[in-house]
mmCIF file of C-alpha atoms and ligand atoms in Angstrom:
data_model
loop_
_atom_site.group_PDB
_atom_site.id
_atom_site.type_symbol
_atom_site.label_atom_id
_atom_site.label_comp_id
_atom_site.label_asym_id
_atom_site.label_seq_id
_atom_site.Cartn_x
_atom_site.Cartn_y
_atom_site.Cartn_z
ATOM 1 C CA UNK A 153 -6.494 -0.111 25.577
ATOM 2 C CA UNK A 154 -4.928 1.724 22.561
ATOM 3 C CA UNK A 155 -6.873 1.114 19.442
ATOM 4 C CA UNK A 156 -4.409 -0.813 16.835
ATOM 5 C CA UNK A 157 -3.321 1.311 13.838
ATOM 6 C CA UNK A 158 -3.088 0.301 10.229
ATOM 7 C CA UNK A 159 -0.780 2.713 8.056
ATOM 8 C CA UNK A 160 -1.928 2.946 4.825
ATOM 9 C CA UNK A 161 0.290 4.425 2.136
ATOM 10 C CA UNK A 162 -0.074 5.020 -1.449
ATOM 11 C CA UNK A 163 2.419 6.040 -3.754
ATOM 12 C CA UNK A 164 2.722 8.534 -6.492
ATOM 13 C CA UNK A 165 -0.009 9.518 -9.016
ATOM 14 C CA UNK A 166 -2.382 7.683 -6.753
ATOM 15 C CA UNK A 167 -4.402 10.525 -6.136
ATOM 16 C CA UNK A 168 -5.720 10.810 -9.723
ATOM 17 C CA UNK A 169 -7.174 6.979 -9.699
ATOM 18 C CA UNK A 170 -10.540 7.320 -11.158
ATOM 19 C CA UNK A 171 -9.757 10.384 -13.267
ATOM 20 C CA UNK A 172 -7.503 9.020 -15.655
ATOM 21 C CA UNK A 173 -6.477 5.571 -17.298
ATOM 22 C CA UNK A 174 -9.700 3.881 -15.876
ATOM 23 C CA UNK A 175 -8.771 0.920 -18.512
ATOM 24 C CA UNK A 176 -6.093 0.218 -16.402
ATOM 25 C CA UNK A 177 -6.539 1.621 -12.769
ATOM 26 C CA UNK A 178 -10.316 1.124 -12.710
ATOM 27 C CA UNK A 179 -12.919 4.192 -11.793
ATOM 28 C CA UNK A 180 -12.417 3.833 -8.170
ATOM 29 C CA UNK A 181 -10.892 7.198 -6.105
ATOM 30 C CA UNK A 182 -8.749 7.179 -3.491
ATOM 31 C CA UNK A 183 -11.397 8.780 -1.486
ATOM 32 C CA UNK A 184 -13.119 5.661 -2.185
ATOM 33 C CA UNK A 185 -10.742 3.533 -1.223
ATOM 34 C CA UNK A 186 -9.587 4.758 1.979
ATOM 35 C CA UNK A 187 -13.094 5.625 2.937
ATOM 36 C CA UNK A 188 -13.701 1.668 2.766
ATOM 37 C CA UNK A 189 -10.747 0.404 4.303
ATOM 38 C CA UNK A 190 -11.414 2.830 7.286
ATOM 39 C CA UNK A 191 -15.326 1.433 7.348
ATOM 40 C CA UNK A 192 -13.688 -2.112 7.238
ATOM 41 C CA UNK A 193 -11.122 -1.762 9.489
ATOM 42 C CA UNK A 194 -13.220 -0.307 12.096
ATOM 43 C CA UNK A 195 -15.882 -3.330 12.137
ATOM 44 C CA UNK A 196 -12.896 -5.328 12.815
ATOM 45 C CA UNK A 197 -11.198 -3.161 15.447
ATOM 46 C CA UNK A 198 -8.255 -1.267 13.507
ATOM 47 C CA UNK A 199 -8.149 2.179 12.942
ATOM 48 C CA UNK A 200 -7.311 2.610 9.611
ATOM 49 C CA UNK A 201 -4.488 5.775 8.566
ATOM 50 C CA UNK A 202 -4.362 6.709 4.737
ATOM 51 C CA UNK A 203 -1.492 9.048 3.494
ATOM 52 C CA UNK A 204 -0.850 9.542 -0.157
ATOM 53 C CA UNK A 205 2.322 11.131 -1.359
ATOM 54 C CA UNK A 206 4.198 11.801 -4.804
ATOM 55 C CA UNK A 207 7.296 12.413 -2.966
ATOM 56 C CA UNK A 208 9.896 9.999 -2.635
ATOM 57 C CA UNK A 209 11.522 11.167 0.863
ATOM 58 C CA UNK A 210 7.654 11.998 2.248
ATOM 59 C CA UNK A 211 7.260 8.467 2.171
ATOM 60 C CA UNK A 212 10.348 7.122 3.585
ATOM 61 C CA UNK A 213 8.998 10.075 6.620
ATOM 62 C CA UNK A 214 6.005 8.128 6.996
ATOM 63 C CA UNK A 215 7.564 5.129 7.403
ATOM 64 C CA UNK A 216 9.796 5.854 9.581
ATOM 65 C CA UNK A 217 7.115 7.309 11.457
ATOM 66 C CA UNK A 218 5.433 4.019 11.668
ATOM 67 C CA UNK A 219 8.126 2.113 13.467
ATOM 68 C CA UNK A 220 6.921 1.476 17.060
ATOM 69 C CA UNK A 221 3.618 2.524 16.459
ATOM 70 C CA UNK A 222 1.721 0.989 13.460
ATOM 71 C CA UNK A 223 1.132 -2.964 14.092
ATOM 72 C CA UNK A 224 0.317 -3.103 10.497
ATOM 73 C CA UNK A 225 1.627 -1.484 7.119
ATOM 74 C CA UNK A 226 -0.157 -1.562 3.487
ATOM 75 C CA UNK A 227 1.894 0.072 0.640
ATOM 76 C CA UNK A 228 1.345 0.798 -2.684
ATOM 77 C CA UNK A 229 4.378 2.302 -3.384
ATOM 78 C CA UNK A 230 3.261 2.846 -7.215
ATOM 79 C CA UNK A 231 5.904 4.022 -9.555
ATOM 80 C CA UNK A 232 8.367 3.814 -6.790
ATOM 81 C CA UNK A 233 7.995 -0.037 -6.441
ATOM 82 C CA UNK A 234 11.056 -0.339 -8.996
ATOM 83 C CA UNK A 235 13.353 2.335 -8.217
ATOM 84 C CA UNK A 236 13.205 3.101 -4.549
ATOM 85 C CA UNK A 237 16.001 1.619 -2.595
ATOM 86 C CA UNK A 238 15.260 4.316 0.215
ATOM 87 C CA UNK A 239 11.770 3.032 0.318
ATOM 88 C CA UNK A 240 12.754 -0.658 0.952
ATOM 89 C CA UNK A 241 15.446 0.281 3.368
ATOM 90 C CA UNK A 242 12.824 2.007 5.538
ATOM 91 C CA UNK A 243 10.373 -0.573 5.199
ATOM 92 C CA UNK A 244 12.921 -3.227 6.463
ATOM 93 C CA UNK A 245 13.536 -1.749 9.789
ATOM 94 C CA UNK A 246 9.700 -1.973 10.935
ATOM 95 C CA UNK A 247 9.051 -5.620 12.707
ATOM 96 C CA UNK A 248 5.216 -5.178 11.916
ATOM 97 C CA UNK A 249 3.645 -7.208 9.040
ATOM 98 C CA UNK A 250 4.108 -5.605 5.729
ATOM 99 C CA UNK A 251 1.443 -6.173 2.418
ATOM 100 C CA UNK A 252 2.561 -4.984 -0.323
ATOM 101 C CA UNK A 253 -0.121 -3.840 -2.818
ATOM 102 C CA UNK A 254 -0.940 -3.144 -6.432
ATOM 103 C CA UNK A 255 -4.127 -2.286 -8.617
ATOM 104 C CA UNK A 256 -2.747 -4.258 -11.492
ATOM 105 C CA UNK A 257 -1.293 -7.322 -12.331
ATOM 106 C CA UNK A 258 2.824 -5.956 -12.288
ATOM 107 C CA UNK A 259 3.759 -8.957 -13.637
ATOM 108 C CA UNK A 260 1.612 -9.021 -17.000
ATOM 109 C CA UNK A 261 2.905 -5.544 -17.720
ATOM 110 C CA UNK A 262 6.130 -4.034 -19.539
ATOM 111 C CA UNK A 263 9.139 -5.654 -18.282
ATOM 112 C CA UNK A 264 10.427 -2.968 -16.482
ATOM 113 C CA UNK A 265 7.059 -3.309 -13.592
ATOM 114 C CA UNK A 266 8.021 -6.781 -13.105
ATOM 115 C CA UNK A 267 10.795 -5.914 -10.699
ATOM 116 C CA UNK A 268 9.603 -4.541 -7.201
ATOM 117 C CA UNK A 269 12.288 -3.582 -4.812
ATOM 118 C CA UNK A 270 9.771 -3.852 -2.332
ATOM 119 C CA UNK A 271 8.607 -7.099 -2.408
ATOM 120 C CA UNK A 272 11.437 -8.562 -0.674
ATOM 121 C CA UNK A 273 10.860 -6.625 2.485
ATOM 122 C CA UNK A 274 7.077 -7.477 2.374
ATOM 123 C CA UNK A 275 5.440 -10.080 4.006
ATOM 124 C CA UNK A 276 2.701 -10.478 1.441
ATOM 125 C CA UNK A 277 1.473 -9.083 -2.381
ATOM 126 C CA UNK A 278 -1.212 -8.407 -3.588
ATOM 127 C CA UNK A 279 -1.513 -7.587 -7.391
ATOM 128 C CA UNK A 280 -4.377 -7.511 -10.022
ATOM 129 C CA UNK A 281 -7.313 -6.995 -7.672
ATOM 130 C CA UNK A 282 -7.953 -3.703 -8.610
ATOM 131 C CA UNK A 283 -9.571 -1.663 -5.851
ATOM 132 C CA UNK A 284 -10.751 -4.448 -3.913
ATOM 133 C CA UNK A 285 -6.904 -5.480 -3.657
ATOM 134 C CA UNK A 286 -7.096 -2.696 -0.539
ATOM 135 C CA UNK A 287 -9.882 -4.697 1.234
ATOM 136 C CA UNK A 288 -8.228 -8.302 0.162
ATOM 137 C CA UNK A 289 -4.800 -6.639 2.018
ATOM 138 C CA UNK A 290 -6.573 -5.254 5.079
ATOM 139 C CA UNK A 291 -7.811 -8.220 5.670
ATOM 140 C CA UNK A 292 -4.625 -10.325 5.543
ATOM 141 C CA UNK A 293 -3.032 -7.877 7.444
ATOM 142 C CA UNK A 294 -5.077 -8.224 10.392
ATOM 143 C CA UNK A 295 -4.445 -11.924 10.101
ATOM 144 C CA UNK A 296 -1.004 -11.956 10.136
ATOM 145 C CA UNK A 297 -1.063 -9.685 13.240
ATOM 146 C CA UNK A 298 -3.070 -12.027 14.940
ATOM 147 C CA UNK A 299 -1.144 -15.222 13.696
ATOM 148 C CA UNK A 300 2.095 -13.438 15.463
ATOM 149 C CA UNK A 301 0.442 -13.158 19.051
HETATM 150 O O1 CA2 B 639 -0.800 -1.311 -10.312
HETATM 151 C C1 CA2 B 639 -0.413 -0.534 -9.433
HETATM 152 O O2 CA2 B 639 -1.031 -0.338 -8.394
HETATM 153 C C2 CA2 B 639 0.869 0.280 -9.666
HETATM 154 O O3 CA2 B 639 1.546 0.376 -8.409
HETATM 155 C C3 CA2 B 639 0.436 1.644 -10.139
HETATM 156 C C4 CA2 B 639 1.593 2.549 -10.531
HETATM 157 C C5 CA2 B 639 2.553 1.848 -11.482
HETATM 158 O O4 CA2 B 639 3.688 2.663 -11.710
HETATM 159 C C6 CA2 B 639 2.998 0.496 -10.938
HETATM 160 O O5 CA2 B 639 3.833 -0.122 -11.896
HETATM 161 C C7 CA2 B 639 1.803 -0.391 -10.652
HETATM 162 C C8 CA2 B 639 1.071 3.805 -11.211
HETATM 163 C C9 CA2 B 639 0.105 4.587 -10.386
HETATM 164 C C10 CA2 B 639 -0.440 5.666 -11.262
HETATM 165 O O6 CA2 B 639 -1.777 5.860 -10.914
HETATM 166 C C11 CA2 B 639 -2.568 6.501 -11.822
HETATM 167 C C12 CA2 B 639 -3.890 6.552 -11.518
HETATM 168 C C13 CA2 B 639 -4.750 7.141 -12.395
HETATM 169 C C14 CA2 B 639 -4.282 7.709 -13.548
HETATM 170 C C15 CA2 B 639 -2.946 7.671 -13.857
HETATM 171 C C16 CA2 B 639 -2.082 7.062 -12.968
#
């Protein structure tokens, strides 16, 4: 049997969490996080797939890349979350459950991160966690997959 896949994707600027703005984004690297997520997703049968990106249209790629054979998605689209249109519109043609997440709380922020363009293509969000938002969204992930069998 083919092992089930979890597509992790992280948005741009992700790559310097823990190097910068720890006040904000916490001291936490993306090393760190994806080197959890794959230790928790393996004790619970996923095999876990991190790809970070500061591109716009690399991301849409991966997404598109998912459809048909990811049964789960987790995005942090970062910066992209309230601009990307292109984003959105290739999240909305994958049938798979969707969690969209966030290090901080969007919504206590300047105006302008209160909007996600995302959010209405996701199945869940998760905001405000910091790091252990990743954990928190692998988890409900793998829940909703099972809920749909
Ligand atoms: O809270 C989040 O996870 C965000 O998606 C992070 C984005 C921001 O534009 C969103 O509004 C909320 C920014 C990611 C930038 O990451 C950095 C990490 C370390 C140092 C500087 C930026």
């Amino acid at each position: 049997m083919k092992p089930m896949v979890i597509d992790v994707i992280h948005g741009p600027n992700l790559n310097m969490l823990g190097r910068r703005e720890p006040e904000i984004y916490g001291t936490t690297t993306l090393a760190d996080i994806d080197r959890e997520l794959n230790t928790l997703g393996a004790s619970l049968g996923a095999d876990v797939e991190s790809f970070q990106s500061n591109a716009e249209g690399e991301i849409v790629d991966r997404i598109q890349e998912a459809y048909g054979r990811v049964s789960g998605l987790i995005i942090n689209p970062a910066a992209y979350t309230h601009t990307s249109v292109a984003i959105r519109d290739a999240l909305a043609m994958l049938s798979c459950p969707i969690v969209e997440i966030h290090l901080s709380n969007i919504h206590k922020r300047e105006p302008f991160r209160h909007h996600s363009y995302v959010s209405g293509v996701a199945d869940g969000i998760i905001a405000g966690f910091g790091a252990r938002g990743y954990t928190m969204a692998l988890e409900a992930v793998l829940e909703m997959i099972r809920d749909k069998k």
